């Protein structure tokens, strides 16, 4: 009976992925509760440890406990391990260990990897896993070295290397945790061109996805980027520019945020805040001081999020591109959805609509519930919910005031947002196969 149940369970890749991430969260909760994980040597309460473990595993960055002062060095390494596992995916990591041990990857494992990495086919899936590890570790190593060189100007070499490793892994995986204490994030470096640009590059590389990184590295031999990579890069660049300009305009005269800064610093801060909404969570300016218009613009950017196969969340840049193209095609009276002179199949358009509608339903439902349980304004609640669901990690000051119920709901939002609404839905139910019949066509008036 048990073997039969396990066989059925393992036959559903979405269920394995959901169960795997849940297991990591609970293991992380147990480890963060240990007295060795806190700087004071005290045991962390269950709910606080669970919330932090969920945030780290789902590479979100929302925190009620100050990472730099509350946790010990052991706690920091536990957090870093959770972030790395959450960013790469537990199946990717497990497959790599199996390959190192000389074991073959079974067909079932490949199917789970295909679901985990959001791939359309099994072809080259193991090779992609190897590249994921190579790209991730290489980028994190270079980022750690560059951060350490900068931090050595203000701290000891050993501590600078420690800070460099932590922040490189955290930022590349779009987690947003920092060790600077007092929930300051990177506000001390608001005018530091070196730190800002390095952070922007790491967030961008972590957010575009490993498939795009692979395409870019093979550009010399292929001489042409895939449609997926072109869409991701163009949409990412467009959203970064739009976000930067929007934040710069709305906050230019705000004396609580960008107002006191010089023009160069304003531009730098606006760019980092625009990039970080893509799922990163780091900030050089207090988000709570932003105007309502700016916070709402950031909510929209967070909803789009990063790209498929990346360490970020949101509905993804490709979903946004397909929806925008579908609207444009309908406005022009065309039946085909076209991107870069390539027709997008109808099933992809339907999937984009489904992901967007499910995401909107989840966000709106959570906002309505928290509007009853939490004593915050509607915009602040919407900001927190979107930040959690899109695994961004930015907060306008609500995280520390969450009720126990609010903590659990936000943790669930981070979990669902990291896995994706479709994966979570498939895990709860069963995918129906292709039907052998079609209903008669009906007429309905739209618009």
CSV table of C-alpha atoms in Angstrom, one decimal, residues 174 203 206-209 232 236 239 277-279 301-308 310-319 390:
chain,number,residue,atom,x,y,z
A,174,UNK,CA,17.7,37.2,-5.4
A,203,UNK,CA,20.7,40.6,-9.5
A,206,UNK,CA,20.4,35.8,-11.3
A,207,UNK,CA,17.1,37.1,-12.6
A,208,UNK,CA,17.4,36.4,-16.4
A,209,UNK,CA,17.7,32.7,-15.9
A,232,UNK,CA,13.8,38.0,-21.7
A,236,UNK,CA,14.2,43.0,-18.7
A,239,UNK,CA,11.3,47.2,-17.3
A,277,UNK,CA,11.9,45.0,-7.7
A,278,UNK,CA,12.6,42.2,-10.1
A,279,UNK,CA,12.9,39.8,-7.1
A,301,UNK,CA,7.2,45.8,-11.3
A,302,UNK,CA,7.3,43.1,-8.6
A,303,UNK,CA,4.2,41.4,-10.1
A,304,UNK,CA,6.1,40.9,-13.4
A,305,UNK,CA,9.2,39.8,-11.5
A,306,UNK,CA,12.2,37.9,-13.0
A,307,UNK,CA,12.4,35.3,-15.8
A,308,UNK,CA,11.7,31.6,-16.2
A,310,UNK,CA,15.9,31.9,-12.7
A,311,UNK,CA,16.2,32.4,-8.9
A,312,UNK,CA,13.4,35.1,-9.0
A,313,UNK,CA,9.6,35.1,-8.8
A,314,UNK,CA,6.6,37.0,-10.2
A,315,UNK,CA,4.6,36.0,-13.3
A,316,UNK,CA,7.8,36.3,-15.3
A,317,UNK,CA,9.0,38.5,-18.1
A,318,UNK,CA,8.0,36.1,-20.8
A,319,UNK,CA,4.5,35.9,-19.5
A,390,UNK,CA,6.9,37.6,-6.1
